[in-house]
Tab-separated table of C-alpha atoms in Angstrom:
chain	number	residue	atom	x	y	z
A	1	MET	CA	-23.968	136.234	227.522
A	2	PRO	CA	-27.317	137.335	228.988
A	3	LEU	CA	-27.238	140.648	230.856
A	4	LEU	CA	-28.324	138.969	234.095
A	5	ALA	CA	-25.421	136.527	233.920
A	6	LYS	CA	-22.935	139.359	233.492
A	7	HIS	CA	-24.209	141.110	236.602
A	8	LEU	CA	-23.851	137.904	238.631
A	9	ARG	CA	-20.239	137.187	237.695
A	10	PRO	CA	-18.041	137.451	240.795
A	11	THR	CA	-15.335	139.725	239.391
A	12	PRO	CA	-17.037	143.053	240.223
A	13	LEU	CA	-17.599	141.833	243.793
A	14	ARG	CA	-14.002	140.965	244.537
A	15	PRO	CA	-12.801	144.474	245.457
A	16	LEU	CA	-15.564	144.635	248.062
A	17	LEU	CA	-14.747	141.196	249.473
A	18	HIS	CA	-10.960	141.205	249.355
A	19	ASN	CA	-10.693	141.155	253.169
A	20	ARG	CA	-13.068	138.221	253.578
A	21	PRO	CA	-11.938	134.570	253.561
A	22	PRO	CA	-12.260	132.830	250.144
A	23	THR	CA	-14.857	130.401	251.500
A	24	GLN	CA	-17.398	133.250	251.600
A	25	LEU	CA	-17.486	133.240	247.794
A	26	ARG	CA	-18.756	129.668	247.665
A	27	HIS	CA	-22.400	130.686	247.711
A	28	LEU	CA	-21.909	132.162	244.243
A	29	HIS	CA	-21.600	128.617	242.871
A	30	LEU	CA	-25.302	128.242	243.649
A	31	ALA	CA	-26.373	131.649	242.335
A	32	PRO	CA	-27.924	132.277	238.936
A	33	PRO	CA	-26.988	131.502	236.222
A	34	PHE	CA	-25.620	128.329	237.872
A	35	LEU	CA	-28.733	127.565	239.941
A	36	LEU	CA	-31.451	125.316	238.531
A	37	ASP	CA	-34.998	125.200	239.888
A	38	ASP	CA	-35.297	121.648	238.621
A	39	TYR	CA	-33.591	119.436	236.094
A	40	THR	CA	-34.652	116.766	233.594
A	41	PRO	CA	-31.841	114.572	232.235
A	42	ARG	CA	-31.121	115.171	228.573
A	43	TYR	CA	-31.758	111.564	227.528
A	44	LEU	CA	-35.395	111.874	228.650
A	45	SER	CA	-35.936	114.643	226.087
A	46	LEU	CA	-34.511	112.597	223.215
A	47	SER	CA	-37.090	111.770	220.563
A	48	SER	CA	-37.768	108.198	219.495
A	49	ALA	CA	-36.327	108.940	216.067
A	50	SER	CA	-33.112	110.348	217.559
A	51	ALA	CA	-32.813	107.372	219.889
A	52	SER	CA	-33.175	104.989	216.949
A	53	GLN	CA	-30.508	106.893	215.009
A	54	LYS	CA	-28.118	106.650	217.944
A	55	ARG	CA	-28.653	102.900	218.240
A	56	THR	CA	-27.863	102.473	214.558
A	57	ALA	CA	-24.778	104.682	214.840
A	58	ALA	CA	-23.569	102.760	217.905
A	59	TYR	CA	-23.557	99.463	216.007
A	60	ALA	CA	-21.789	101.137	213.072
A	61	HIS	CA	-19.007	102.403	215.359
A	62	LEU	CA	-18.423	98.886	216.645
A	63	ARG	CA	-18.025	97.552	213.112
A	64	ASN	CA	-15.411	100.180	212.221
A	65	CYS	CA	-14.077	101.462	215.529
A	66	ASN	CA	-13.130	105.152	215.657
A	67	LEU	CA	-14.110	105.788	219.273
A	68	CYS	CA	-10.743	107.250	220.253
A	69	PRO	CA	-7.883	108.976	218.436
A	70	ARG	CA	-6.072	105.673	217.935
A	71	LEU	CA	-8.569	104.963	215.124
A	72	CYS	CA	-8.040	101.206	215.151
A	73	GLY	CA	-10.757	100.758	212.521
A	74	VAL	CA	-11.359	97.138	213.539
A	75	ASN	CA	-14.655	95.286	213.442
A	76	ARG	CA	-15.024	94.604	217.143
A	77	TYR	CA	-17.475	91.789	216.473
A	78	GLU	CA	-14.530	89.905	214.931
A	79	ARG	CA	-11.467	91.096	216.824
A	80	THR	CA	-10.387	93.708	219.342
A	81	GLY	CA	-8.302	96.838	218.906
A	82	TYR	CA	-5.952	98.648	221.267
A	83	CYS	CA	-8.406	98.560	224.197
A	84	LEU	CA	-8.817	94.761	223.937
A	85	ILE	CA	-12.596	94.975	224.538
A	86	GLY	CA	-15.062	93.447	222.068
A	87	ALA	CA	-18.505	94.514	220.858
A	88	GLU	CA	-21.327	92.587	222.481
A	89	ARG	CA	-20.230	92.907	226.111
A	90	VAL	CA	-18.181	95.244	228.270
A	91	LYS	CA	-15.969	94.332	231.190
A	92	VAL	CA	-16.824	96.001	234.496
A	93	ASP	CA	-14.764	95.926	237.684
A	94	SER	CA	-17.397	97.239	240.091
A	95	ILE	CA	-20.864	98.817	240.223
A	96	ALA	CA	-21.824	100.553	243.470
A	97	PRO	CA	-22.581	103.878	245.150
A	98	HIS	CA	-19.237	105.663	245.363
A	99	PHE	CA	-18.131	108.238	247.924
A	100	GLY	CA	-14.748	109.176	246.485
A	101	GLU	CA	-15.949	111.781	244.015
A	102	GLU	CA	-16.405	115.537	244.313
A	103	PRO	CA	-18.962	116.529	246.985
A	104	CYS	CA	-21.331	117.973	244.380
A	105	LEU	CA	-21.430	114.581	242.639
A	106	GLN	CA	-21.529	112.155	245.561
A	107	GLY	CA	-23.784	114.167	247.886
A	108	HIS	CA	-25.064	112.175	250.844
A	109	ASN	CA	-26.125	109.044	248.955
A	110	GLY	CA	-23.135	108.563	246.664
A	111	SER	CA	-22.491	108.629	242.955
A	112	GLY	CA	-23.682	105.507	241.145
A	113	SER	CA	-20.301	104.544	239.749
A	114	VAL	CA	-19.629	101.945	237.069
A	115	PHE	CA	-15.890	101.258	236.755
A	116	PHE	CA	-15.216	99.944	233.260
A	117	SER	CA	-12.174	97.716	232.787
A	118	GLY	CA	-9.650	98.446	230.076
A	119	CYS	CA	-8.557	101.800	228.703
A	120	ASN	CA	-7.349	103.444	225.517
A	121	LEU	CA	-4.366	104.967	227.377
A	122	ARG	CA	-1.467	103.243	229.118
A	123	CYS	CA	-0.590	105.768	231.811
A	124	VAL	CA	2.524	104.494	233.576
A	125	PHE	CA	1.321	106.064	236.848
A	126	CYS	CA	-2.302	104.871	236.591
A	127	GLN	CA	-3.988	105.083	239.993
A	128	ASN	CA	-6.424	102.308	238.959
A	129	TRP	CA	-3.971	100.232	236.972
A	130	GLU	CA	-5.355	96.822	237.943
A	131	ILE	CA	-8.690	97.811	236.392
A	132	ALA	CA	-7.320	99.711	233.407
A	133	HIS	CA	-4.270	97.622	232.498
A	134	ARG	CA	-5.156	94.136	233.702
A	135	ARG	CA	-8.857	94.415	232.791
A	136	SER	CA	-10.130	92.824	235.987
A	137	GLY	CA	-13.859	92.297	236.441
A	138	PHE	CA	-16.856	90.607	234.869
A	139	ASP	CA	-18.635	90.819	231.516
A	140	VAL	CA	-22.065	92.397	231.093
A	141	THR	CA	-24.293	93.280	228.146
A	142	PRO	CA	-25.720	96.784	227.599
A	143	GLU	CA	-29.108	95.498	228.742
A	144	GLU	CA	-27.610	94.150	231.967
A	145	LEU	CA	-25.889	97.493	232.502
A	146	ALA	CA	-29.243	99.225	232.145
A	147	ASP	CA	-30.668	97.014	234.892
A	148	TRP	CA	-27.775	97.994	237.154
A	149	TYR	CA	-28.343	101.709	236.522
A	150	VAL	CA	-31.947	101.404	237.636
A	151	LYS	CA	-30.951	99.371	240.714
A	152	LEU	CA	-28.452	102.053	241.692
A	153	GLN	CA	-31.205	104.636	241.353
A	154	ASP	CA	-34.062	102.757	243.018
A	155	VAL	CA	-32.173	100.833	245.718
A	156	GLY	CA	-29.084	102.967	246.261
A	157	ALA	CA	-30.845	106.340	245.790
A	158	VAL	CA	-27.696	107.619	244.087
A	159	HIS	CA	-27.573	111.141	242.695
A	160	ASN	CA	-26.323	110.131	239.243
A	161	ILE	CA	-24.917	107.318	237.128
A	162	ASN	CA	-21.151	107.823	236.912
A	163	LEU	CA	-19.489	106.041	233.967
A	164	VAL	CA	-15.788	105.752	234.830
A	165	THR	CA	-13.261	105.268	231.989
A	166	PRO	CA	-15.893	104.657	229.286
A	167	GLU	CA	-13.986	106.053	226.276
A	168	HIS	CA	-13.483	102.641	224.647
A	169	VAL	CA	-17.048	101.368	225.225
A	170	VAL	CA	-19.136	104.362	224.146
A	171	PRO	CA	-21.480	102.387	221.812
A	172	GLN	CA	-22.343	99.936	224.575
A	173	VAL	CA	-22.811	102.859	226.975
A	174	VAL	CA	-25.191	104.550	224.518
A	175	LEU	CA	-27.218	101.349	224.153
A	176	SER	CA	-27.329	100.911	227.937
A	177	ILE	CA	-28.568	104.469	228.572
A	178	LEU	CA	-31.317	104.121	225.984
A	179	ALA	CA	-32.367	100.779	227.472
A	180	ALA	CA	-32.324	102.215	231.019
A	181	ARG	CA	-34.493	105.120	229.901
A	182	ASP	CA	-37.170	102.625	228.929
A	183	LEU	CA	-36.820	100.996	232.366
A	184	GLY	CA	-37.454	104.247	234.253
A	185	LEU	CA	-34.019	105.801	234.755
A	186	LYS	CA	-34.295	109.498	235.618
A	187	VAL	CA	-31.005	110.615	237.212
A	188	PRO	CA	-28.221	112.487	235.357
A	189	ILE	CA	-25.479	110.669	233.472
A	190	VAL	CA	-21.844	111.518	234.281
A	191	TYR	CA	-19.205	110.760	231.635
A	192	ASN	CA	-15.951	110.360	233.606
A	193	THR	CA	-13.164	110.448	231.021
A	194	SER	CA	-9.450	110.976	230.382
A	195	ALA	CA	-10.460	113.378	227.571
A	196	PHE	CA	-8.772	111.070	225.051
A	197	ASP	CA	-12.021	110.868	223.068
A	198	SER	CA	-12.735	111.182	219.372
A	199	LEU	CA	-15.143	113.887	218.228
A	200	GLU	CA	-17.257	111.174	216.568
A	201	SER	CA	-17.622	109.449	219.921
A	202	LEU	CA	-18.700	112.666	221.650
A	203	GLU	CA	-21.211	113.333	218.886
A	204	LEU	CA	-22.750	109.938	219.610
A	205	LEU	CA	-23.031	110.881	223.297
A	206	ASP	CA	-24.661	114.255	222.638
A	207	GLY	CA	-28.143	114.318	224.153
A	208	LEU	CA	-27.377	111.436	226.520
A	209	VAL	CA	-24.732	112.844	228.880
A	210	ASP	CA	-25.552	115.538	231.428
A	211	ILE	CA	-22.193	116.041	233.158
A	212	TYR	CA	-18.836	115.675	231.465
A	213	LEU	CA	-16.008	114.946	233.912
A	214	PRO	CA	-12.793	115.116	231.842
A	215	ASP	CA	-9.290	114.855	233.255
A	216	PHE	CA	-6.826	117.093	231.388
A	217	LYS	CA	-3.665	115.175	232.265
A	218	VAL	CA	-0.568	116.676	230.632
A	219	TRP	CA	0.381	119.376	228.140
A	220	SER	CA	3.646	118.410	226.459
A	221	PRO	CA	3.699	115.929	223.528
A	222	VAL	CA	6.914	114.470	224.952
A	223	THR	CA	5.250	113.907	228.331
A	224	SER	CA	2.150	112.332	226.810
A	225	LYS	CA	4.233	109.921	224.748
A	226	ASN	CA	6.446	109.007	227.695
A	227	LEU	CA	3.864	108.780	230.485
A	228	LEU	CA	0.535	108.142	228.701
A	229	LYS	CA	1.900	106.168	225.736
A	230	ALA	CA	-0.197	108.323	223.412
A	231	ASP	CA	0.888	110.809	220.765
A	232	GLY	CA	-0.673	114.263	220.791
A	233	TYR	CA	-2.780	113.789	223.913
A	234	ALA	CA	-3.101	117.512	224.670
A	235	SER	CA	-4.261	118.358	221.145
A	236	VAL	CA	-6.961	115.706	221.405
A	237	ALA	CA	-7.979	116.752	224.924
A	238	LYS	CA	-8.368	120.396	223.892
A	239	GLU	CA	-10.746	119.554	221.047
A	240	SER	CA	-12.655	117.046	223.177
A	241	ILE	CA	-13.150	119.487	226.056
A	242	LYS	CA	-14.341	122.182	223.642
A	243	LYS	CA	-16.909	119.720	222.302
A	244	MET	CA	-18.049	118.722	225.788
A	245	TYR	CA	-18.466	122.327	226.858
A	246	ALA	CA	-20.398	123.157	223.686
A	247	GLN	CA	-22.877	120.397	224.570
A	248	VAL	CA	-23.548	121.092	228.263
A	249	GLY	CA	-21.881	124.398	229.264
A	250	ASP	CA	-20.847	125.442	232.774
A	251	LEU	CA	-21.588	123.249	235.780
A	252	CYS	CA	-25.026	123.953	237.258
A	253	PHE	CA	-26.669	122.814	240.498
A	254	THR	CA	-30.047	122.455	242.092
A	255	ALA	CA	-30.563	124.148	245.461
A	256	ASP	CA	-29.395	121.046	247.372
A	257	GLY	CA	-25.877	121.581	246.000
A	258	ILE	CA	-25.922	118.543	243.700
A	259	ALA	CA	-24.527	119.101	240.211
A	260	LYS	CA	-26.954	118.294	237.410
A	261	LYS	CA	-25.403	119.436	234.138
A	262	GLY	CA	-22.229	120.966	232.744
A	263	VAL	CA	-18.473	120.340	232.696
A	264	LEU	CA	-16.391	119.652	235.795
A	265	LEU	CA	-12.735	119.473	234.818
A	266	ARG	CA	-10.047	117.649	236.773
A	267	HIS	CA	-6.294	118.088	236.669
A	268	LEU	CA	-4.078	115.745	238.667
A	269	VAL	CA	-0.948	117.696	239.594
A	270	MET	CA	2.151	115.605	238.869
A	271	PRO	CA	5.521	115.896	240.653
A	272	GLY	CA	7.868	118.253	238.869
A	273	MET	CA	5.272	119.016	236.191
A	274	GLN	CA	3.567	122.067	237.642
A	275	ALA	CA	4.579	124.102	234.568
A	276	GLU	CA	2.375	121.844	232.427
A	277	GLY	CA	-0.488	122.282	234.883
A	278	GLU	CA	-0.079	126.040	234.702
A	279	LYS	CA	-0.305	125.947	230.898
A	280	ILE	CA	-3.437	123.803	231.108
A	281	MET	CA	-5.086	126.290	233.487
A	282	ARG	CA	-4.239	129.222	231.238
A	283	TRP	CA	-5.632	127.447	228.206
A	284	LEU	CA	-8.864	126.593	230.038
A	285	GLY	CA	-9.389	130.137	231.274
A	286	TYR	CA	-8.774	131.733	227.894
A	287	ASN	CA	-10.352	129.117	225.599
A	288	ILE	CA	-13.204	127.386	227.444
A	289	SER	CA	-14.790	129.530	230.172
A	290	LYS	CA	-13.670	131.503	233.181
A	291	ASP	CA	-16.719	130.007	234.911
A	292	LEU	CA	-15.458	126.460	234.325
A	293	PHE	CA	-15.629	124.349	237.494
A	294	VAL	CA	-12.132	122.961	238.161
A	295	ASN	CA	-10.745	120.359	240.541
A	296	ILE	CA	-6.966	120.735	240.991
A	297	MET	CA	-6.196	117.370	242.575
A	298	GLU	CA	-3.382	116.429	244.941
A	299	GLN	CA	-4.071	112.679	245.084
A	300	TYR	CA	-1.123	111.584	242.939
A	301	HIS	CA	1.001	108.801	244.374
A	302	PRO	CA	3.570	106.562	242.651
A	303	ASP	CA	1.777	103.518	241.297
A	304	ALA	CA	1.631	101.065	238.387
A	305	HIS	CA	5.087	101.103	236.713
A	306	VAL	CA	6.515	104.068	238.602
A	307	GLY	CA	9.441	103.155	240.846
A	308	LYS	CA	9.627	99.564	239.593
A	309	PRO	CA	12.939	97.945	238.572
A	310	PRO	CA	14.020	98.508	234.956
A	311	ARG	CA	12.680	96.002	232.468
A	312	ALA	CA	15.068	93.163	231.655
A	313	ALA	CA	16.331	93.220	228.071
A	314	LYS	CA	15.612	90.105	226.039
A	315	GLY	CA	18.145	88.343	223.885
A	316	PRO	CA	17.453	86.840	220.437
A	317	SER	CA	16.036	83.685	222.031
A	318	GLY	CA	13.666	85.649	224.222
A	319	ALA	CA	15.692	85.008	227.380
A	320	GLU	CA	17.184	87.770	229.458
A	321	SER	CA	20.513	88.828	227.984
A	322	PRO	CA	23.638	88.160	230.127
A	323	GLU	CA	24.610	91.820	229.933
A	324	ARG	CA	21.210	92.897	231.232
A	325	ALA	CA	21.015	90.142	233.836
A	326	SER	CA	23.876	91.756	235.727
A	327	VAL	CA	21.898	94.998	236.053
A	328	THR	CA	19.474	93.718	238.681
A	329	GLY	CA	20.567	92.761	242.146
A	330	PRO	CA	19.279	90.088	244.541
A	331	GLY	CA	15.519	89.757	244.492
A	332	GLY	CA	15.264	91.646	241.219
A	333	VAL	CA	15.900	94.999	242.934
A	334	PRO	CA	18.016	97.340	240.818
A	335	PRO	CA	21.356	98.378	242.319
A	336	SER	CA	21.719	101.961	243.435
A	337	SER	CA	23.536	102.872	240.230
A	338	THR	CA	20.488	101.850	238.151
A	339	PRO	CA	17.549	104.239	238.593
A	340	ALA	CA	14.045	102.870	239.027
A	341	ARG	CA	11.612	103.336	236.170
A	342	TYR	CA	10.086	106.827	235.826
A	343	SER	CA	12.117	107.980	238.807
A	344	GLU	CA	11.296	111.620	237.990
A	345	ILE	CA	7.714	111.083	239.211
A	346	ASN	CA	8.503	108.575	241.938
A	347	ARG	CA	7.413	110.864	244.768
A	348	PRO	CA	4.305	112.725	245.997
A	349	VAL	CA	3.577	116.271	244.865
A	350	THR	CA	4.545	119.163	247.102
A	351	GLY	CA	2.418	121.981	248.440
A	352	GLU	CA	4.412	124.441	246.362
A	353	GLU	CA	3.643	122.527	243.164
A	354	LEU	CA	-0.065	122.471	243.962
A	355	SER	CA	-0.061	126.133	244.880
A	356	SER	CA	1.622	127.194	241.655
A	357	VAL	CA	-1.068	125.515	239.550
A	358	ARG	CA	-3.834	127.060	241.642
A	359	ILE	CA	-2.273	130.512	241.357
A	360	ALA	CA	-1.986	130.130	237.574
A	361	ALA	CA	-5.653	129.165	237.429
A	362	GLY	CA	-6.631	132.294	239.337
A	363	LYS	CA	-4.523	134.486	237.083
A	364	ALA	CA	-6.290	132.963	234.074
A	365	GLY	CA	-9.614	134.117	235.558
A	366	LEU	CA	-10.826	130.749	236.816
A	367	TRP	CA	-12.629	131.036	240.151
A	368	ARG	CA	-14.925	128.026	240.606
A	369	PHE	CA	-12.846	125.376	242.340
A	370	VAL	CA	-13.529	122.127	244.183
A	371	ASP	CA	-12.116	122.951	247.603
A	372	PRO	CA	-11.624	120.324	250.308
A	373	PRO	CA	-14.231	120.534	253.087
A	374	ARG	CA	-13.149	122.160	256.342
A	375	HIS	CA	-15.252	119.693	258.326
A	376	ALA	CA	-16.229	116.022	258.267
A	377	GLY	CA	-19.580	116.489	256.563
A	378	PHE	CA	-20.892	117.131	253.058
A	379	SER	CA	-19.420	120.302	251.571
A	380	LEU	CA	-20.943	122.470	248.852
């Protein structure tokens, strides 16, 4: 680490500031080495030869899909894999300036968010399950996506292009960014992911993405299999986040407080699972960077399959079995003796659960957090 950066780390200042409120440390987020005089998106520095290589690689990935750890290996021009999305088009639920992101991403004009339909996970608590599970929306080509990016920039004056749940459509995303570059796009690209990415996919994105926005969801293999329907999620997420950080480093801002490059990591605290959140924070602090920008989120609410009646068992003919039919009461509501599905997470998180994860993060040396604003305006 450069000598200047060491002198600007906050740790030596803490003994002098221990009696001041934590909000007074916020200005350090915008101090060197995290302050940029100006910023040029990475894709604008990509050579023509590199761009051509990425286009070729994108088509190759679609013919033998290895974009996520499921490694379907299908030719998506002929059939779909686990994500159920083909090759020539992507399905998009909405494209618009979005004001539900972190303040450093949405600013005053919003983040230019593209919500892709479909997903390579099947989180039982998915907060956007109609988009991810039911694949609502409309089909667009990479070239049409590129047009939308430029409209968001020129008409919406957004601060960035925010690609939400793009893990399963990375080749089309790559083609769209390269096409938008030729149309005059010049704002940063945000890759908003579950962190269930393959290293090959992240290699394809290198040089095109400015801000990685991964969500490190759970730690335990048992939890990931039960709630995400994916084996070994944490192992994959750890390698993916390492790769993301190696590409873009710590989150950096221009003087207006808008993030331009780096990693901003999210963790959604789950009810009764604060111990997993604590392990995630410790791993991040000791294995990625103590300067990692972290958002410990409290937005969890029971959704998707959580709290729903148990599934009816099917008999040999495909009809509900008589034994199982007696389990549900009038209106399909389970009787009190039959617990609802995923009842262990069928409640909001508590303040104590949130606090324990935040305390663990601090003990691991993490100090750059997304804190809720104490007023109604834009917060840095």
